[in-house]
Amino acid sequence: MAENTVLDAIDAAILRELQNDARISNKDLAARVNVAASTCLERVRALQRRGVLAGFHADADPAALGRPLQAYIAVRVRPHNRDVVEPFIRFVLDLPETIALSHIAGADDFLVHVAVRDAAHLQRLLLDGFTSRREVAHLETQLIFSHIRKWDIGPM
Amino acid sequence: MAENTVLDAIDAAILRELQNDARISNKDLAARVNVAASTCLERVRALQRRGVLAGFHADADPAALGRPLQAYIAVRVRPHNRDVVEPFIRFVLDLPETIALSHIAGADDFLVHVAVRDAAHLQRLLLDGFTSRREVAHLETQLIFSHIRKWDIGPM
DNA sequence: ACAGGTTCCGAATACTCTTCGGGGCATGGC
DNA sequence: GCCATGCCCCGAAGAGTATTCGGAACCTGT
């Protein structure tokens, strides 16, 4: 199988199963995709080597951790150069409220996905965390009613 | 330990380790958090029962799957009522390009996170997938330069 | 102090992981 | 056609791990 082609049927099935349940035993995984356990193990390792499988992560529920409110914060950073942007990224990633951070093209420069306790907590985060920083030129906050992440993405 | 309190130190450590590597063996996990394997196993199951641990998922790299370009699509859906919104959500989640979908409060109604092959693919998705639908009143697309997801979120 | 409840541990069995040698099958050269 | 080569796959078996369960230790309120 060439390195640059899409996945074959077995790899795609392995990917699907592991995205669905990363803690499945290798034996059960092998049974689901109809190969021997040893074959399955080697294919999983190959997928990791190729970078297709980037990692395995437990999904913690922010609400169960006392952070039931989520929001997107769109941020414009001025001036938008490396010396300003890189410390800003580090700052955002160090915030415990941050779940994800995107650097985007458009009117806004960053989209920060946060999970907080309540509206007061969000307000404090915006005022003390963001608007107090000099490089933050503009903020726009959108509450998230619901956020659905599709776990099983595949080749197209 | 009360059900409504935050996690104790051991649970927090288990959560951190499993978010970091969901396929760690129970024995290694127990060693890392300094409890017996049997204790560790029971705590992990309790965290699942309590809903703190919502699942375990392999993280596949969209770029390695031939979809190196990501974007946010902000969508306004009119009329914004249940009969229109629910089919729209199903439609978006069924698209293979979709990675995540947020229902948000603000000028826009939804934020769709997609991964595509290239700009032409994105254009086709927007024109054929979204603007051709009658309930889609407005679209705004932002390319994503980089997207960083923080895997280890914890109690605050 | 003691009863009741909870949490933790370690031993033991059942089960799983992982390695490794070898078989089968496609591909390509001659 | 026929063999050599490389690739993928498999099963066996020892090493390692998961899981259960009985009992010890520890709170906590009376």
mmCIF file with all atom_site columns, N, CA, C and O in Angstrom, chain A residues 156, chain B residues 62-63 65-71 73 96-99 113-126 143:
data_model
loop_
_atom_site.group_PDB
_atom_site.id
_atom_site.type_symbol
_atom_site.label_atom_id
_atom_site.label_alt_id
_atom_site.label_comp_id
_atom_site.label_asym_id
_atom_site.label_entity_id
_atom_site.label_seq_id
_atom_site.pdbx_PDB_ins_code
_atom_site.Cartn_x
_atom_site.Cartn_y
_atom_site.Cartn_z
_atom_site.occupancy
_atom_site.B_iso_or_equiv
_atom_site.pdbx_formal_charge
_atom_site.auth_seq_id
_atom_site.auth_comp_id
_atom_site.auth_asym_id
_atom_site.auth_atom_id
_atom_site.pdbx_PDB_model_num
ATOM 1   N N  . MET A 1 156 ? -11.864 11.060 2.687  1.00 0.00 ? 156 MET A N  1
ATOM 2   C CA . MET A 1 156 ? -13.071 11.457 1.950  1.00 0.00 ? 156 MET A CA 1
ATOM 3   C C  . MET A 1 156 ? -13.165 10.784 0.584  1.00 0.00 ? 156 MET A C  1
ATOM 4   O O  . MET A 1 156 ? -12.276 10.424 -0.031 1.00 0.00 ? 156 MET A O  1
ATOM 5   N N  . PRO B 1 62  ? -6.723  15.370 10.475 1.00 0.00 ? 62  PRO B N  1
ATOM 6   C CA . PRO B 1 62  ? -7.396  15.578 9.192  1.00 0.00 ? 62  PRO B CA 1
ATOM 7   C C  . PRO B 1 62  ? -6.412  15.751 8.045  1.00 0.00 ? 62  PRO B C  1
ATOM 8   O O  . PRO B 1 62  ? -6.667  15.272 6.932  1.00 0.00 ? 62  PRO B O  1
ATOM 9   N N  . ALA B 1 63  ? -5.300  16.418 8.298  1.00 0.00 ? 63  ALA B N  1
ATOM 10  C CA . ALA B 1 63  ? -4.319  16.636 7.237  1.00 0.00 ? 63  ALA B CA 1
ATOM 11  C C  . ALA B 1 63  ? -3.775  15.304 6.738  1.00 0.00 ? 63  ALA B C  1
ATOM 12  O O  . ALA B 1 63  ? -3.609  15.099 5.536  1.00 0.00 ? 63  ALA B O  1
ATOM 13  N N  . LEU B 1 65  ? -5.320  12.670 6.635  1.00 0.00 ? 65  LEU B N  1
ATOM 14  C CA . LEU B 1 65  ? -6.397  11.996 5.911  1.00 0.00 ? 65  LEU B CA 1
ATOM 15  C C  . LEU B 1 65  ? -6.726  12.719 4.611  1.00 0.00 ? 65  LEU B C  1
ATOM 16  O O  . LEU B 1 65  ? -7.771  12.469 4.001  1.00 0.00 ? 65  LEU B O  1
ATOM 17  N N  . GLY B 1 66  ? -5.871  13.626 4.211  1.00 0.00 ? 66  GLY B N  1
ATOM 18  C CA . GLY B 1 66  ? -6.081  14.309 2.951  1.00 0.00 ? 66  GLY B CA 1
ATOM 19  C C  . GLY B 1 66  ? -6.999  15.506 3.036  1.00 0.00 ? 66  GLY B C  1
ATOM 20  O O  . GLY B 1 66  ? -7.584  15.915 2.030  1.00 0.00 ? 66  GLY B O  1
ATOM 21  N N  . ARG B 1 67  ? -7.134  16.070 4.221  1.00 0.00 ? 67  ARG B N  1
ATOM 22  C CA . ARG B 1 67  ? -8.004  17.234 4.393  1.00 0.00 ? 67  ARG B CA 1
ATOM 23  C C  . ARG B 1 67  ? -7.255  18.286 5.189  1.00 0.00 ? 67  ARG B C  1
ATOM 24  O O  . ARG B 1 67  ? -7.549  18.535 6.357  1.00 0.00 ? 67  ARG B O  1
ATOM 25  N N  . PRO B 1 68  ? -6.280  18.934 4.559  1.00 0.00 ? 68  PRO B N  1
ATOM 26  C CA . PRO B 1 68  ? -5.385  19.833 5.293  1.00 0.00 ? 68  PRO B CA 1
ATOM 27  C C  . PRO B 1 68  ? -5.953  21.222 5.549  1.00 0.00 ? 68  PRO B C  1
ATOM 28  O O  . PRO B 1 68  ? -5.351  22.002 6.283  1.00 0.00 ? 68  PRO B O  1
ATOM 29  N N  . LEU B 1 69  ? -7.087  21.530 4.938  1.00 0.00 ? 69  LEU B N  1
ATOM 30  C CA . LEU B 1 69  ? -7.630  22.885 5.060  1.00 0.00 ? 69  LEU B CA 1
ATOM 31  C C  . LEU B 1 69  ? -8.850  22.878 5.976  1.00 0.00 ? 69  LEU B C  1
ATOM 32  O O  . LEU B 1 69  ? -9.790  22.109 5.773  1.00 0.00 ? 69  LEU B O  1
ATOM 33  N N  . GLN B 1 70  ? -8.829  23.744 6.987  1.00 0.00 ? 70  GLN B N  1
ATOM 34  C CA . GLN B 1 70  ? -9.965  23.822 7.903  1.00 0.00 ? 70  GLN B CA 1
ATOM 35  C C  . GLN B 1 70  ? -10.581 25.214 7.856  1.00 0.00 ? 70  GLN B C  1
ATOM 36  O O  . GLN B 1 70  ? -9.908  26.195 7.537  1.00 0.00 ? 70  GLN B O  1
ATOM 37  N N  . ALA B 1 71  ? -11.855 25.274 8.177  1.00 0.00 ? 71  ALA B N  1
ATOM 38  C CA . ALA B 1 71  ? -12.552 26.560 8.166  1.00 0.00 ? 71  ALA B CA 1
ATOM 39  C C  . ALA B 1 71  ? -13.717 26.540 9.147  1.00 0.00 ? 71  ALA B C  1
ATOM 40  O O  . ALA B 1 71  ? -14.217 25.475 9.525  1.00 0.00 ? 71  ALA B O  1
ATOM 41  N N  . ILE B 1 73  ? -17.566 27.979 9.339  1.00 0.00 ? 73  ILE B N  1
ATOM 42  C CA . ILE B 1 73  ? -18.642 28.551 8.546  1.00 0.00 ? 73  ILE B CA 1
ATOM 43  C C  . ILE B 1 73  ? -19.713 29.029 9.516  1.00 0.00 ? 73  ILE B C  1
ATOM 44  O O  . ILE B 1 73  ? -20.332 28.219 10.214 1.00 0.00 ? 73  ILE B O  1
ATOM 45  N N  . PRO B 1 96  ? -19.612 14.709 5.571  1.00 0.00 ? 96  PRO B N  1
ATOM 46  C CA . PRO B 1 96  ? -18.318 14.150 5.978  1.00 0.00 ? 96  PRO B CA 1
ATOM 47  C C  . PRO B 1 96  ? -17.291 15.243 6.288  1.00 0.00 ? 96  PRO B C  1
ATOM 48  O O  . PRO B 1 96  ? -16.347 15.001 7.024  1.00 0.00 ? 96  PRO B O  1
ATOM 49  N N  . GLU B 1 97  ? -17.497 16.427 5.738  1.00 0.00 ? 97  GLU B N  1
ATOM 50  C CA . GLU B 1 97  ? -16.558 17.517 5.980  1.00 0.00 ? 97  GLU B CA 1
ATOM 51  C C  . GLU B 1 97  ? -16.637 18.067 7.409  1.00 0.00 ? 97  GLU B C  1
ATOM 52  O O  . GLU B 1 97  ? -15.680 18.656 7.909  1.00 0.00 ? 97  GLU B O  1
ATOM 53  N N  . THR B 1 98  ? -17.775 17.903 8.050  1.00 0.00 ? 98  THR B N  1
ATOM 54  C CA . THR B 1 98  ? -17.980 18.497 9.365  1.00 0.00 ? 98  THR B CA 1
ATOM 55  C C  . THR B 1 98  ? -17.132 17.826 10.438 1.00 0.00 ? 98  THR B C  1
ATOM 56  O O  . THR B 1 98  ? -17.083 16.606 10.530 1.00 0.00 ? 98  THR B O  1
ATOM 57  N N  . ILE B 1 99  ? -16.481 18.649 11.237 1.00 0.00 ? 99  ILE B N  1
ATOM 58  C CA . ILE B 1 99  ? -15.737 18.165 12.400 1.00 0.00 ? 99  ILE B CA 1
ATOM 59  C C  . ILE B 1 99  ? -16.505 18.470 13.673 1.00 0.00 ? 99  ILE B C  1
ATOM 60  O O  . ILE B 1 99  ? -16.542 17.673 14.600 1.00 0.00 ? 99  ILE B O  1
ATOM 61  N N  . HIS B 1 113 ? -17.506 23.762 11.992 1.00 0.00 ? 113 HIS B N  1
ATOM 62  C CA . HIS B 1 113 ? -16.061 23.580 11.823 1.00 0.00 ? 113 HIS B CA 1
ATOM 63  C C  . HIS B 1 113 ? -15.864 22.448 10.823 1.00 0.00 ? 113 HIS B C  1
ATOM 64  O O  . HIS B 1 113 ? -16.305 21.330 11.068 1.00 0.00 ? 113 HIS B O  1
ATOM 65  N N  . VAL B 1 114 ? -15.224 22.749 9.701  1.00 0.00 ? 114 VAL B N  1
ATOM 66  C CA . VAL B 1 114 ? -15.059 21.744 8.650  1.00 0.00 ? 114 VAL B CA 1
ATOM 67  C C  . VAL B 1 114 ? -13.588 21.545 8.296  1.00 0.00 ? 114 VAL B C  1
ATOM 68  O O  . VAL B 1 114 ? -12.762 22.432 8.512  1.00 0.00 ? 114 VAL B O  1
ATOM 69  N N  . ALA B 1 115 ? -13.291 20.372 7.779  1.00 0.00 ? 115 ALA B N  1
ATOM 70  C CA . ALA B 1 115 ? -11.956 20.071 7.240  1.00 0.00 ? 115 ALA B CA 1
ATOM 71  C C  . ALA B 1 115 ? -12.143 19.590 5.808  1.00 0.00 ? 115 ALA B C  1
ATOM 72  O O  . ALA B 1 115 ? -12.928 18.675 5.560  1.00 0.00 ? 115 ALA B O  1
ATOM 73  N N  . VAL B 1 116 ? -11.416 20.222 4.893  1.00 0.00 ? 116 VAL B N  1
ATOM 74  C CA . VAL B 1 116 ? -11.593 19.912 3.474  1.00 0.00 ? 116 VAL B CA 1
ATOM 75  C C  . VAL B 1 116 ? -10.236 19.716 2.797  1.00 0.00 ? 116 VAL B C  1
ATOM 76  O O  . VAL B 1 116 ? -9.197  19.986 3.383  1.00 0.00 ? 116 VAL B O  1
ATOM 77  N N  . ARG B 1 117 ? -10.306 19.228 1.552  1.00 0.00 ? 117 ARG B N  1
ATOM 78  C CA . ARG B 1 117 ? -9.085  18.957 0.786  1.00 0.00 ? 117 ARG B CA 1
ATOM 79  C C  . ARG B 1 117 ? -8.365  20.238 0.394  1.00 0.00 ? 117 ARG B C  1
ATOM 80  O O  . ARG B 1 117 ? -7.156  20.363 0.528  1.00 0.00 ? 117 ARG B O  1
ATOM 81  N N  . ASP B 1 118 ? -9.129  21.196 -0.124 1.00 0.00 ? 118 ASP B N  1
ATOM 82  C CA . ASP B 1 118 ? -8.516  22.420 -0.649 1.00 0.00 ? 118 ASP B CA 1
ATOM 83  C C  . ASP B 1 118 ? -9.600  23.484 -0.805 1.00 0.00 ? 118 ASP B C  1
ATOM 84  O O  . ASP B 1 118 ? -10.765 23.262 -0.491 1.00 0.00 ? 118 ASP B O  1
ATOM 85  N N  . ALA B 1 119 ? -9.190  24.629 -1.335 1.00 0.00 ? 119 ALA B N  1
ATOM 86  C CA . ALA B 1 119 ? -10.130 25.745 -1.464 1.00 0.00 ? 119 ALA B CA 1
ATOM 87  C C  . ALA B 1 119 ? -11.291 25.406 -2.392 1.00 0.00 ? 119 ALA B C  1
ATOM 88  O O  . ALA B 1 119 ? -12.439 25.790 -2.145 1.00 0.00 ? 119 ALA B O  1
ATOM 89  N N  . ALA B 1 120 ? -10.997 24.653 -3.454 1.00 0.00 ? 120 ALA B N  1
ATOM 90  C CA . ALA B 1 120 ? -12.069 24.299 -4.385 1.00 0.00 ? 120 ALA B CA 1
ATOM 91  C C  . ALA B 1 120 ? -13.109 23.412 -3.699 1.00 0.00 ? 120 ALA B C  1
ATOM 92  O O  . ALA B 1 120 ? -14.319 23.562 -3.924 1.00 0.00 ? 120 ALA B O  1
ATOM 93  N N  . HIS B 1 121 ? -12.624 22.535 -2.880 1.00 0.00 ? 121 HIS B N  1
ATOM 94  C CA . HIS B 1 121 ? -13.520 21.656 -2.136 1.00 0.00 ? 121 HIS B CA 1
ATOM 95  C C  . HIS B 1 121 ? -14.396 22.473 -1.181 1.00 0.00 ? 121 HIS B C  1
ATOM 96  O O  . HIS B 1 121 ? -15.603 22.238 -1.055 1.00 0.00 ? 121 HIS B O  1
ATOM 97  N N  . LEU B 1 122 ? -13.785 23.451 -0.540 1.00 0.00 ? 122 LEU B N  1
ATOM 98  C CA . LEU B 1 122 ? -14.546 24.319 0.367  1.00 0.00 ? 122 LEU B CA 1
ATOM 99  C C  . LEU B 1 122 ? -15.613 25.097 -0.395 1.00 0.00 ? 122 LEU B C  1
ATOM 100 O O  . LEU B 1 122 ? -16.775 25.198 0.036  1.00 0.00 ? 122 LEU B O  1
ATOM 101 N N  . GLN B 1 123 ? -15.209 25.620 -1.553 1.00 0.00 ? 123 GLN B N  1
ATOM 102 C CA . GLN B 1 123 ? -16.156 26.370 -2.373 1.00 0.00 ? 123 GLN B CA 1
ATOM 103 C C  . GLN B 1 123 ? -17.349 25.505 -2.774 1.00 0.00 ? 123 GLN B C  1
ATOM 104 O O  . GLN B 1 123 ? -18.499 25.911 -2.674 1.00 0.00 ? 123 GLN B O  1
ATOM 105 N N  . ARG B 1 124 ? -17.054 24.290 -3.194 1.00 0.00 ? 124 ARG B N  1
ATOM 106 C CA . ARG B 1 124 ? -18.120 23.377 -3.585 1.00 0.00 ? 124 ARG B CA 1
ATOM 107 C C  . ARG B 1 124 ? -19.033 23.059 -2.388 1.00 0.00 ? 124 ARG B C  1
ATOM 108 O O  . ARG B 1 124 ? -20.260 23.020 -2.513 1.00 0.00 ? 124 ARG B O  1
ATOM 109 N N  . LEU B 1 125 ? -18.421 22.876 -1.237 1.00 0.00 ? 125 LEU B N  1
ATOM 110 C CA . LEU B 1 125 ? -19.218 22.595 -0.030 1.00 0.00 ? 125 LEU B CA 1
ATOM 111 C C  . LEU B 1 125 ? -20.152 23.764 0.280  1.00 0.00 ? 125 LEU B C  1
ATOM 112 O O  . LEU B 1 125 ? -21.343 23.576 0.583  1.00 0.00 ? 125 LEU B O  1
ATOM 113 N N  . LEU B 1 126 ? -19.623 24.973 0.171  1.00 0.00 ? 126 LEU B N  1
ATOM 114 C CA . LEU B 1 126 ? -20.440 26.144 0.498  1.00 0.00 ? 126 LEU B CA 1
ATOM 115 C C  . LEU B 1 126 ? -21.583 26.306 -0.490 1.00 0.00 ? 126 LEU B C  1
ATOM 116 O O  . LEU B 1 126 ? -22.738 26.487 -0.095 1.00 0.00 ? 126 LEU B O  1
ATOM 117 N N  . LEU B 1 143 ? -11.174 31.044 7.164  1.00 0.00 ? 143 LEU B N  1
ATOM 118 C CA . LEU B 1 143 ? -10.151 29.997 7.119  1.00 0.00 ? 143 LEU B CA 1
ATOM 119 C C  . LEU B 1 143 ? -9.454  29.898 8.465  1.00 0.00 ? 143 LEU B C  1
ATOM 120 O O  . LEU B 1 143 ? -9.288  30.899 9.165  1.00 0.00 ? 143 LEU B O  1
#
